[in-house]
Amino acid sequence: KELASISTSLAPSQAVSEAASFTLDLDLNGMKTSITLADLEKDPAYLEGKGSYTTSAGTRYSNMYSGVSLSALLGRYMNLSPEDSVSFLATDGYEMTYPGSLILDEAEGTWLLAFKMDGDYLPKNPSYIRTIKVGPKDPNIDGHLSVKMIKSVVVKQKGFKDFSLSYSGKMSGSMDRST
């Protein structure tokens, strides 16, 4: 049989091309800057590690993630304290706020702004960047703490206010900020 043609492309994949134009916005106590994924990949705080999250349905996802240590990146611009608020704003409008104490606690691992999973860039959908905790013992976090689709990070000093809500009626109980 005769071969009609062979074609190949050395062009980067669509995920790599789209990721090249993405920027992460930082607003750290009023100082604003933007960083590309290429800049983050060359950052001295870049690291790789295994991390997991478990969804509310109980499904555990465990992968190798690559990204930048959140505490190291923020530490370049400010002294993060346990009372500070670190908010992650997603491209779809979702927002999650961590206390500084959560990011500073590295007993089980390091919080990453991850942009690669198992060696490949995270795709635009569900996100280019997500938060995940990585470490030698494969730390596992609640799925709602693994914020995806991050477009910006906002830090406010001494701004974190934890809370709980009590309810009673046919059922009674309480919910905290993470519920």
CSV table of N, CA and C in Angstrom, one decimal:
chain,number,residue,atom,x,y,z
A,1,LYS,N,0.8,-1.2,0.0
A,1,LYS,CA,0.0,0.0,0.0
A,1,LYS,C,0.9,1.2,0.0
A,2,GLU,N,0.4,2.2,-0.7
A,2,GLU,CA,1.2,3.5,-0.8
A,2,GLU,C,0.8,4.4,0.3
A,3,LEU,N,1.7,5.1,0.9
A,3,LEU,CA,1.5,6.1,1.9
A,3,LEU,C,1.1,7.4,1.2
A,4,ALA,N,0.0,7.9,1.6
A,4,ALA,CA,-0.5,9.2,1.0
A,4,ALA,C,0.2,10.4,1.6
A,5,SER,N,0.3,10.5,2.9
A,5,SER,CA,1.0,11.6,3.5
A,5,SER,C,1.2,11.4,5.0
A,6,ILE,N,2.1,12.1,5.5
A,6,ILE,CA,2.4,12.1,6.9
A,6,ILE,C,2.5,13.6,7.3
A,7,SER,N,1.8,14.0,8.4
A,7,SER,CA,1.9,15.4,8.8
A,7,SER,C,2.2,15.4,10.3
A,8,THR,N,2.9,16.3,10.8
A,8,THR,CA,3.2,16.5,12.2
A,8,THR,C,3.3,18.0,12.5
A,9,SER,N,3.2,18.3,13.8
A,9,SER,CA,3.3,19.7,14.2
A,9,SER,C,4.1,19.8,15.4
A,10,LEU,N,5.0,20.7,15.4
A,10,LEU,CA,5.9,21.0,16.5
A,10,LEU,C,5.3,22.2,17.3
A,11,ALA,N,4.2,22.6,17.0
A,11,ALA,CA,3.5,23.7,17.7
A,11,ALA,C,3.1,23.3,19.1
A,12,PRO,N,3.2,24.2,20.1
A,12,PRO,CA,2.8,23.8,21.4
A,12,PRO,C,1.3,23.4,21.5
A,13,SER,N,0.9,22.6,22.4
A,13,SER,CA,-0.5,22.2,22.6
A,13,SER,C,-1.3,23.5,22.9
A,14,GLN,N,-2.6,23.3,22.7
A,14,GLN,CA,-3.5,24.4,23.0
A,14,GLN,C,-3.4,24.9,24.4
A,15,ALA,N,-3.3,23.9,25.4
A,15,ALA,CA,-3.2,24.3,26.8
A,15,ALA,C,-2.0,25.1,27.0
A,16,VAL,N,-0.9,24.8,26.4
A,16,VAL,CA,0.4,25.5,26.6
A,16,VAL,C,0.3,26.9,26.0
A,17,SER,N,-0.3,27.0,24.8
A,17,SER,CA,-0.5,28.3,24.1
A,17,SER,C,-1.4,29.2,24.9
A,18,GLU,N,-2.5,28.7,25.4
A,18,GLU,CA,-3.4,29.5,26.2
A,18,GLU,C,-2.8,29.9,27.5
A,19,ALA,N,-2.1,29.0,28.1
A,19,ALA,CA,-1.5,29.3,29.4
A,19,ALA,C,-0.4,30.4,29.3
A,20,ALA,N,0.2,30.5,28.1
A,20,ALA,CA,1.2,31.6,27.9
A,20,ALA,C,0.7,33.0,28.1
A,21,SER,N,-0.6,33.2,27.8
A,21,SER,CA,-1.1,34.5,27.9
A,21,SER,C,-1.8,34.8,29.2
A,22,PHE,N,-1.9,33.9,30.1
A,22,PHE,CA,-2.5,34.0,31.4
A,22,PHE,C,-1.6,34.8,32.4
A,23,THR,N,-2.2,35.7,33.1
A,23,THR,CA,-1.5,36.4,34.2
A,23,THR,C,-2.3,36.3,35.5
A,24,LEU,N,-1.5,36.1,36.6
A,24,LEU,CA,-2.1,36.0,37.9
A,24,LEU,C,-1.9,37.4,38.5
A,25,ASP,N,-3.0,38.0,39.0
A,25,ASP,CA,-3.0,39.3,39.7
A,25,ASP,C,-2.8,39.2,41.2
A,26,LEU,N,-1.9,40.0,41.7
A,26,LEU,CA,-1.7,40.0,43.2
A,26,LEU,C,-2.0,41.4,43.7
A,27,ASP,N,-2.8,41.5,44.8
A,27,ASP,CA,-3.0,42.8,45.5
A,27,ASP,C,-2.7,42.5,46.9
A,28,LEU,N,-1.5,43.0,47.3
A,28,LEU,CA,-0.9,42.7,48.6
A,28,LEU,C,-0.9,44.0,49.4
A,29,ASN,N,-1.9,44.2,50.2
A,29,ASN,CA,-2.0,45.4,51.1
A,29,ASN,C,-2.0,46.6,50.2
A,30,GLY,N,-2.6,46.6,49.0
A,30,GLY,CA,-2.7,47.7,48.2
A,30,GLY,C,-1.6,47.8,47.1
A,31,MET,N,-0.5,47.0,47.2
A,31,MET,CA,0.5,47.0,46.2
A,31,MET,C,0.0,45.9,45.1
A,32,LYS,N,-0.1,46.4,43.9
A,32,LYS,CA,-0.6,45.5,42.9
A,32,LYS,C,0.4,45.1,41.8
A,33,THR,N,0.4,43.9,41.4
A,33,THR,CA,1.3,43.4,40.4
A,33,THR,C,0.7,42.2,39.7
A,34,SER,N,1.2,41.8,38.5
A,34,SER,CA,0.7,40.7,37.8
A,34,SER,C,1.9,39.8,37.4
A,35,ILE,N,1.7,38.5,37.4
A,35,ILE,CA,2.8,37.5,37.1
A,35,ILE,C,2.3,36.5,36.1
A,36,THR,N,3.1,36.2,35.1
A,36,THR,CA,2.7,35.2,34.1
A,36,THR,C,3.1,33.8,34.6
A,37,LEU,N,2.5,32.8,34.0
A,37,LEU,CA,2.9,31.4,34.4
A,37,LEU,C,4.3,31.1,34.1
A,38,ALA,N,4.9,31.7,33.0
A,38,ALA,CA,6.3,31.5,32.7
A,38,ALA,C,7.2,32.1,33.8
A,39,ASP,N,6.8,33.3,34.3
A,39,ASP,CA,7.5,33.8,35.5
A,39,ASP,C,7.4,33.0,36.7
A,40,LEU,N,6.3,32.4,36.9
A,40,LEU,CA,6.1,31.6,38.1
A,40,LEU,C,6.9,30.3,38.0
A,41,GLU,N,7.0,29.8,36.7
A,41,GLU,CA,7.7,28.5,36.5
A,41,GLU,C,9.2,28.7,36.7
A,42,LYS,N,9.7,29.9,36.5
A,42,LYS,CA,11.2,30.3,36.7
A,42,LYS,C,11.4,30.8,38.1
A,43,ASP,N,10.4,30.9,38.9
A,43,ASP,CA,10.5,31.5,40.3
A,43,ASP,C,11.3,30.6,41.2
A,44,PRO,N,12.2,31.1,42.1
A,44,PRO,CA,13.0,30.3,43.0
A,44,PRO,C,12.1,29.5,43.9
A,45,ALA,N,10.9,29.9,44.1
A,45,ALA,CA,10.0,29.1,45.0
A,45,ALA,C,9.2,28.0,44.3
A,46,TYR,N,9.5,27.7,43.0
A,46,TYR,CA,8.9,26.7,42.3
A,46,TYR,C,9.3,25.3,42.9
A,47,LEU,N,8.3,24.5,43.1
A,47,LEU,CA,8.5,23.1,43.6
A,47,LEU,C,7.5,22.2,43.1
A,48,GLU,N,7.8,20.9,43.3
A,48,GLU,CA,6.9,19.8,42.9
A,48,GLU,C,6.7,18.9,44.1
A,49,GLY,N,5.5,18.4,44.2
A,49,GLY,CA,5.2,17.5,45.3
A,49,GLY,C,3.8,16.8,45.1
A,50,LYS,N,3.6,15.8,45.9
A,50,LYS,CA,2.4,15.1,45.8
A,50,LYS,C,1.4,15.7,46.8
A,51,GLY,N,0.2,15.9,46.4
A,51,GLY,CA,-0.9,16.4,47.2
A,51,GLY,C,-2.2,15.8,46.9
A,52,SER,N,-3.2,15.9,47.8
A,52,SER,CA,-4.5,15.3,47.6
A,52,SER,C,-5.6,16.2,48.1
A,53,TYR,N,-6.8,16.1,47.5
A,53,TYR,CA,-8.0,16.7,48.1
A,53,TYR,C,-9.1,15.7,48.0
A,54,THR,N,-10.0,15.8,48.9
A,54,THR,CA,-11.2,15.0,49.0
A,54,THR,C,-12.4,15.8,48.8
A,55,THR,N,-13.3,15.4,47.9
A,55,THR,CA,-14.5,16.2,47.6
A,55,THR,C,-15.5,15.9,48.7
A,56,SER,N,-16.6,16.7,48.7
A,56,SER,CA,-17.6,16.5,49.7
A,56,SER,C,-18.4,15.2,49.5
A,57,ALA,N,-18.3,14.6,48.3
A,57,ALA,CA,-18.9,13.3,48.1
A,57,ALA,C,-17.9,12.2,48.5
A,58,GLY,N,-16.7,12.5,49.0
A,58,GLY,CA,-15.8,11.5,49.5
A,58,GLY,C,-14.8,11.0,48.5
A,59,THR,N,-14.8,11.5,47.3
A,59,THR,CA,-13.8,11.1,46.3
A,59,THR,C,-12.5,11.8,46.6
A,60,ARG,N,-11.4,11.0,46.6
A,60,ARG,CA,-10.1,11.5,46.9
A,60,ARG,C,-9.3,11.6,45.5
A,61,TYR,N,-8.7,12.8,45.3
A,61,TYR,CA,-7.9,13.0,44.1
A,61,TYR,C,-6.4,13.2,44.6
A,62,SER,N,-5.5,12.4,44.1
A,62,SER,CA,-4.1,12.5,44.5
A,62,SER,C,-3.3,12.6,43.3
A,63,ASN,N,-2.4,13.6,43.2
A,63,ASN,CA,-1.6,13.8,42.0
A,63,ASN,C,-0.3,14.5,42.4
A,64,MET,N,0.6,14.5,41.4
A,64,MET,CA,1.9,15.3,41.5
A,64,MET,C,1.5,16.7,41.0
A,65,TYR,N,1.8,17.7,41.8
A,65,TYR,CA,1.5,19.1,41.4
A,65,TYR,C,2.8,19.9,41.4
A,66,SER,N,2.9,20.9,40.5
A,66,SER,CA,4.0,21.8,40.4
A,66,SER,C,3.5,23.2,40.5
A,67,GLY,N,4.2,24.0,41.2
A,67,GLY,CA,3.8,25.4,41.3
A,67,GLY,C,4.7,26.2,42.2
A,68,VAL,N,4.2,27.3,42.7
A,68,VAL,CA,5.0,28.1,43.5
A,68,VAL,C,4.5,28.1,45.0
A,69,SER,N,5.5,28.0,45.9
A,69,SER,CA,5.1,28.0,47.3
A,69,SER,C,4.4,29.3,47.6
A,70,LEU,N,3.2,29.3,48.1
A,70,LEU,CA,2.4,30.5,48.4
A,70,LEU,C,3.0,31.3,49.5
A,71,SER,N,3.5,30.7,50.5
A,71,SER,CA,4.1,31.5,51.6
A,71,SER,C,5.4,32.2,51.1
A,72,ALA,N,6.2,31.5,50.3
A,72,ALA,CA,7.4,32.1,49.8
A,72,ALA,C,7.1,33.3,48.8
A,73,LEU,N,6.1,33.1,47.9
A,73,LEU,CA,5.8,34.1,47.0
A,73,LEU,C,5.3,35.4,47.8
A,74,LEU,N,4.4,35.2,48.7
A,74,LEU,CA,3.9,36.3,49.5
A,74,LEU,C,4.9,36.9,50.3
A,75,GLY,N,5.8,36.1,50.8
A,75,GLY,CA,6.9,36.6,51.7
A,75,GLY,C,7.9,37.5,51.0
A,76,ARG,N,7.9,37.4,49.7
A,76,ARG,CA,8.8,38.3,48.9
A,76,ARG,C,8.2,39.8,48.9
A,77,TYR,N,6.9,39.9,49.1
A,77,TYR,CA,6.3,41.2,49.1
A,77,TYR,C,5.9,41.7,50.5
A,78,MET,N,5.7,40.8,51.4
A,78,MET,CA,5.2,41.3,52.7
A,78,MET,C,5.5,40.2,53.8
A,79,ASN,N,5.3,40.6,55.0
A,79,ASN,CA,5.4,39.6,56.2
A,79,ASN,C,4.0,39.1,56.5
A,80,LEU,N,3.7,37.9,56.0
A,80,LEU,CA,2.4,37.4,56.3
A,80,LEU,C,2.2,37.0,57.8
A,81,SER,N,1.2,37.4,58.4
A,81,SER,CA,0.9,37.0,59.8
A,81,SER,C,-0.3,36.1,59.9
A,82,PRO,N,-0.4,35.4,61.0
A,82,PRO,CA,-1.5,34.5,61.1
A,82,PRO,C,-2.9,35.2,61.0
A,83,GLU,N,-3.0,36.4,61.4
A,83,GLU,CA,-4.2,37.2,61.4
A,83,GLU,C,-4.6,37.8,60.0
A,84,ASP,N,-3.7,37.7,59.1
A,84,ASP,CA,-4.0,38.3,57.8
A,84,ASP,C,-5.0,37.5,57.0
A,85,SER,N,-5.7,38.1,56.1
A,85,SER,CA,-6.7,37.4,55.2
A,85,SER,C,-6.0,37.2,53.8
A,86,VAL,N,-6.1,36.0,53.3
A,86,VAL,CA,-5.6,35.8,51.9
A,86,VAL,C,-6.8,35.3,51.1
A,87,SER,N,-7.3,36.1,50.2
A,87,SER,CA,-8.5,35.8,49.4
A,87,SER,C,-8.0,35.4,48.0
A,88,PHE,N,-8.7,34.3,47.5
A,88,PHE,CA,-8.5,33.8,46.2
A,88,PHE,C,-9.7,34.1,45.4
A,89,LEU,N,-9.6,34.9,44.3
A,89,LEU,CA,-10.7,35.2,43.4
A,89,LEU,C,-10.6,34.4,42.2
A,90,ALA,N,-11.7,33.7,41.8
A,90,ALA,CA,-11.7,32.9,40.6
A,90,ALA,C,-12.3,33.6,39.4
A,91,THR,N,-12.0,33.0,38.3
A,91,THR,CA,-12.4,33.6,37.0
A,91,THR,C,-14.0,33.6,36.9
A,92,ASP,N,-14.6,32.7,37.7
A,92,ASP,CA,-16.1,32.6,37.6
A,92,ASP,C,-16.8,33.4,38.7
A,93,GLY,N,-16.0,34.2,39.5
A,93,GLY,CA,-16.5,35.0,40.5
A,93,GLY,C,-16.5,34.4,41.9
A,94,TYR,N,-16.1,33.1,42.0
A,94,TYR,CA,-16.0,32.4,43.3
A,94,TYR,C,-14.9,33.1,44.1
A,95,GLU,N,-15.1,33.1,45.4
A,95,GLU,CA,-14.0,33.7,46.3
A,95,GLU,C,-13.9,32.8,47.5
A,96,MET,N,-12.7,32.6,48.0
A,96,MET,CA,-12.4,31.8,49.2
A,96,MET,C,-11.3,32.6,49.9
A,97,THR,N,-11.5,32.7,51.2
A,97,THR,CA,-10.5,33.4,52.1
A,97,THR,C,-9.9,32.5,53.1
A,98,TYR,N,-8.6,32.4,53.1
A,98,TYR,CA,-7.9,31.7,54.1
A,98,TYR,C,-7.3,32.6,55.2
A,99,PRO,N,-7.2,32.2,56.4
A,99,PRO,CA,-6.4,32.9,57.4
A,99,PRO,C,-4.9,32.7,57.1
A,100,GLY,N,-4.1,33.7,57.4
A,100,GLY,CA,-2.7,33.6,57.2
A,100,GLY,C,-2.1,32.4,57.9
A,101,SER,N,-2.7,32.0,59.1
A,101,SER,CA,-2.3,30.9,59.9
A,101,SER,C,-2.3,29.6,59.1
A,102,LEU,N,-3.3,29.4,58.2
A,102,LEU,CA,-3.4,28.2,57.4
A,102,LEU,C,-2.3,28.1,56.4
A,103,ILE,N,-1.9,29.2,55.8
A,103,ILE,CA,-0.8,29.2,54.8
A,103,ILE,C,0.5,29.0,55.5
A,104,LEU,N,0.7,29.6,56.7
A,104,LEU,CA,1.9,29.5,57.4
A,104,LEU,C,2.2,28.2,58.1
A,105,ASP,N,1.1,27.4,58.3
A,105,ASP,CA,1.3,26.1,58.9
A,105,ASP,C,1.8,25.1,57.9
A,106,GLU,N,3.0,24.8,57.9
A,106,GLU,CA,3.6,23.8,57.0
A,106,GLU,C,4.1,22.5,57.6
A,107,ALA,N,3.4,22.2,58.7
A,107,ALA,CA,3.7,20.9,59.4
A,107,ALA,C,3.5,19.7,58.6
A,108,GLU,N,2.4,19.7,57.7
A,108,GLU,CA,2.1,18.6,56.9
A,108,GLU,C,2.6,18.8,55.4
A,109,GLY,N,2.9,20.0,55.1
A,109,GLY,CA,3.2,20.3,53.7
A,109,GLY,C,3.2,21.7,53.4
A,110,THR,N,3.4,22.1,52.1
A,110,THR,CA,3.5,23.4,51.7
A,110,THR,C,2.3,23.8,50.8
A,111,TRP,N,1.7,24.9,51.0
A,111,TRP,CA,0.6,25.4,50.1
A,111,TRP,C,1.2,25.9,48.8
A,112,LEU,N,0.7,25.4,47.7
A,112,LEU,CA,1.1,25.8,46.4
A,112,LEU,C,0.0,26.6,45.6
A,113,LEU,N,0.5,27.5,44.8
A,113,LEU,CA,-0.3,28.0,43.7
A,113,LEU,C,0.1,27.1,42.5
A,114,ALA,N,-0.6,26.0,42.4
A,114,ALA,CA,-0.2,24.9,41.4
A,114,ALA,C,-0.7,25.3,40.0
A,115,PHE,N,0.1,25.1,39.0
A,115,PHE,CA,-0.3,25.3,37.6
A,115,PHE,C,0.1,24.1,36.7
A,116,LYS,N,0.6,23.1,37.3
A,116,LYS,CA,0.9,21.8,36.6
A,116,LYS,C,0.4,20.7,37.5
A,117,MET,N,-0.1,19.6,36.8
A,117,MET,CA,-0.6,18.4,37.4
A,117,MET,C,0.0,17.3,36.6
A,118,ASP,N,0.7,16.4,37.3
A,118,ASP,CA,1.3,15.2,36.7
A,118,ASP,C,2.2,15.6,35.5
A,119,GLY,N,2.9,16.8,35.6
A,119,GLY,CA,3.8,17.3,34.5
A,119,GLY,C,3.2,18.1,33.4
A,120,ASP,N,1.9,18.2,33.4
A,120,ASP,CA,1.2,19.0,32.3
A,120,ASP,C,0.6,20.2,32.9
A,121,TYR,N,0.5,21.3,32.1
A,121,TYR,CA,-0.2,22.5,32.5
A,121,TYR,C,-1.6,22.2,32.8
A,122,LEU,N,-2.2,22.8,33.9
A,122,LEU,CA,-3.6,22.7,34.1
A,122,LEU,C,-4.3,23.4,33.0
A,123,PRO,N,-5.4,22.8,32.4
A,123,PRO,CA,-6.1,23.5,31.3
A,123,PRO,C,-6.9,24.7,31.8
A,124,LYS,N,-7.3,25.5,30.8
A,124,LYS,CA,-8.1,26.7,31.1
A,124,LYS,C,-9.3,26.3,31.9
A,125,ASN,N,-9.9,25.2,31.5
A,125,ASN,CA,-11.1,24.7,32.2
A,125,ASN,C,-10.8,23.3,32.8
A,126,PRO,N,-10.7,23.2,34.1
A,126,PRO,CA,-11.3,24.0,35.1
A,126,PRO,C,-10.4,25.2,35.6
A,127,SER,N,-9.1,25.2,35.3
A,127,SER,CA,-8.4,26.4,35.8
A,127,SER,C,-6.9,26.3,35.4
A,128,TYR,N,-6.2,27.4,35.3
A,128,TYR,CA,-4.8,27.4,35.1
A,128,TYR,C,-4.1,27.3,36.5
A,129,ILE,N,-4.7,27.8,37.5
A,129,ILE,CA,-4.1,27.8,38.8
A,129,ILE,C,-5.1,27.3,39.9
A,130,ARG,N,-4.6,26.5,40.8
A,130,ARG,CA,-5.4,26.0,41.9
A,130,ARG,C,-4.5,26.0,43.2
A,131,THR,N,-5.1,26.0,44.3
A,131,THR,CA,-4.4,25.9,45.6
A,131,THR,C,-4.4,24.4,45.9
A,132,ILE,N,-3.3,23.9,46.4
A,132,ILE,CA,-3.2,22.5,46.9
A,132,ILE,C,-2.0,22.5,47.9
A,133,LYS,N,-2.1,21.6,48.8
A,133,LYS,CA,-1.0,21.4,49.8
A,133,LYS,C,-0.2,20.1,49.4
A,134,VAL,N,1.1,20.3,49.3
A,134,VAL,CA,1.9,19.1,48.8
A,134,VAL,C,3.0,18.9,49.9
A,135,GLY,N,3.4,17.6,49.9
A,135,GLY,CA,4.5,17.3,50.9
A,135,GLY,C,4.9,15.8,50.7
A,136,PRO,N,5.9,15.4,51.5
A,136,PRO,CA,6.4,14.0,51.3
A,136,PRO,C,5.4,13.0,51.8
A,137,LYS,N,4.4,13.3,52.6
A,137,LYS,CA,3.4,12.4,53.1
A,137,LYS,C,2.1,12.5,52.4
A,138,ASP,N,2.1,13.2,51.2
A,138,ASP,CA,0.9,13.3,50.4
A,138,ASP,C,-0.3,13.9,51.3
A,139,PRO,N,-0.1,15.2,51.7
A,139,PRO,CA,-1.2,15.8,52.6
A,139,PRO,C,-2.5,15.8,51.8
A,140,ASN,N,-3.6,15.6,52.6
A,140,ASN,CA,-5.0,15.5,52.0
A,140,ASN,C,-5.8,16.7,52.6
A,141,ILE,N,-6.3,17.5,51.8
A,141,ILE,CA,-7.1,18.7,52.3
A,141,ILE,C,-8.6,18.5,51.8
A,142,ASP,N,-9.5,19.2,52.5
A,142,ASP,CA,-10.9,19.2,52.1
A,142,ASP,C,-11.0,19.8,50.7
A,143,GLY,N,-11.8,19.3,49.8
A,143,GLY,CA,-11.9,19.8,48.5
A,143,GLY,C,-12.2,21.3,48.4
A,144,HIS,N,-13.0,21.8,49.3
A,144,HIS,CA,-13.4,23.2,49.2
A,144,HIS,C,-12.2,24.1,49.5
A,145,LEU,N,-11.1,23.6,50.1
A,145,LEU,CA,-9.9,24.4,50.3
A,145,LEU,C,-9.0,24.4,49.1
A,146,SER,N,-9.3,23.5,48.1
A,146,SER,CA,-8.5,23.5,46.9
A,146,SER,C,-9.2,24.4,45.9
A,147,VAL,N,-8.9,25.7,46.0
A,147,VAL,CA,-9.6,26.7,45.1
A,147,VAL,C,-9.1,26.5,43.7
A,148,LYS,N,-10.0,26.5,42.7
A,148,LYS,CA,-9.5,26.4,41.3
A,148,LYS,C,-10.0,27.6,40.6
A,149,MET,N,-9.5,27.8,39.4
A,149,MET,CA,-9.8,28.9,38.5
A,149,MET,C,-9.3,30.2,39.1
A,150,ILE,N,-8.2,30.2,39.8
A,150,ILE,CA,-7.7,31.4,40.5
A,150,ILE,C,-7.2,32.4,39.4
A,151,LYS,N,-7.7,33.7,39.6
A,151,LYS,CA,-7.3,34.8,38.7
A,151,LYS,C,-6.5,35.8,39.5
A,152,SER,N,-6.9,36.0,40.8
A,152,SER,CA,-6.1,36.9,41.6
A,152,SER,C,-6.1,36.5,43.1
A,153,VAL,N,-5.0,37.0,43.8
A,153,VAL,CA,-4.8,36.8,45.2
A,153,VAL,C,-4.8,38.1,45.9
A,154,VAL,N,-5.6,38.3,46.9
A,154,VAL,CA,-5.7,39.6,47.6
A,154,VAL,C,-5.4,39.3,49.1
A,155,VAL,N,-4.4,40.1,49.6
A,155,VAL,CA,-4.0,39.9,51.0
A,155,VAL,C,-4.4,41.2,51.7
A,156,LYS,N,-5.0,41.1,52.9
A,156,LYS,CA,-5.3,42.2,53.7
A,156,LYS,C,-4.8,41.9,55.1
A,157,GLN,N,-3.9,42.8,55.6
A,157,GLN,CA,-3.4,42.6,56.9
A,157,GLN,C,-4.4,42.7,58.0
A,158,LYS,N,-4.3,41.8,58.9
A,158,LYS,CA,-5.2,41.7,60.1
A,158,LYS,C,-6.7,41.7,59.7
A,159,GLY,N,-7.0,41.1,58.5
A,159,GLY,CA,-8.4,41.2,58.1
A,159,GLY,C,-9.2,40.0,58.2
A,160,PHE,N,-8.6,38.8,58.7
A,160,PHE,CA,-9.4,37.6,58.8
A,160,PHE,C,-10.2,37.5,60.0
A,161,LYS,N,-11.5,37.3,59.8
A,161,LYS,CA,-12.4,37.1,60.9
A,161,LYS,C,-13.1,35.7,60.8
A,162,ASP,N,-12.8,34.9,61.7
A,162,ASP,CA,-13.4,33.5,61.7
A,162,ASP,C,-14.8,33.7,62.3
A,163,PHE,N,-15.7,32.8,62.0
A,163,PHE,CA,-17.0,32.8,62.6
A,163,PHE,C,-17.7,31.4,62.6
A,164,SER,N,-18.7,31.3,63.4
A,164,SER,CA,-19.5,30.1,63.4
A,164,SER,C,-21.0,30.6,63.5
A,165,LEU,N,-21.9,29.8,63.0
A,165,LEU,CA,-23.3,30.1,62.9
A,165,LEU,C,-24.0,28.9,63.6
A,166,SER,N,-24.8,29.2,64.6
A,166,SER,CA,-25.6,28.2,65.3
A,166,SER,C,-27.0,28.2,64.7
A,167,TYR,N,-27.7,27.1,64.6
A,167,TYR,CA,-29.0,27.0,64.1
A,167,TYR,C,-29.8,26.0,65.0
A,168,SER,N,-31.1,26.3,65.1
A,168,SER,CA,-32.0,25.3,65.8
A,168,SER,C,-33.4,25.4,65.2
A,169,GLY,N,-34.1,24.3,65.4
A,169,GLY,CA,-35.4,24.1,64.8
A,169,GLY,C,-35.7,22.6,64.7
A,170,LYS,N,-36.1,22.1,63.6
A,170,LYS,CA,-36.2,20.7,63.4
A,170,LYS,C,-34.9,20.0,63.5
A,171,MET,N,-33.8,20.8,63.2
A,171,MET,CA,-32.4,20.3,63.4
A,171,MET,C,-31.7,21.4,64.1
A,172,SER,N,-30.6,21.0,64.8
A,172,SER,CA,-29.8,22.0,65.4
A,172,SER,C,-28.4,21.6,65.3
A,173,GLY,N,-27.5,22.6,65.3
A,173,GLY,CA,-26.1,22.4,65.2
A,173,GLY,C,-25.4,23.7,64.9
A,174,SER,N,-24.2,23.6,64.4
A,174,SER,CA,-23.5,24.8,64.1
A,174,SER,C,-22.6,24.6,62.8
A,175,MET,N,-22.3,25.7,62.1
A,175,MET,CA,-21.4,25.6,61.0
A,175,MET,C,-20.3,26.7,61.2
A,176,ASP,N,-19.2,26.3,60.8
A,176,ASP,CA,-18.1,27.3,60.8
A,176,ASP,C,-17.8,27.8,59.4
A,177,ARG,N,-16.8,28.7,59.3
A,177,ARG,CA,-16.4,29.3,58.0
A,177,ARG,C,-16.1,28.3,56.9
A,178,SER,N,-15.6,27.1,57.3
A,178,SER,CA,-15.2,26.2,56.3
A,178,SER,C,-16.3,25.2,55.9
A,179,THR,N,-17.4,25.3,56.6
A,179,THR,CA,-18.5,24.3,56.3
A,179,THR,C,-19.3,24.8,55.1
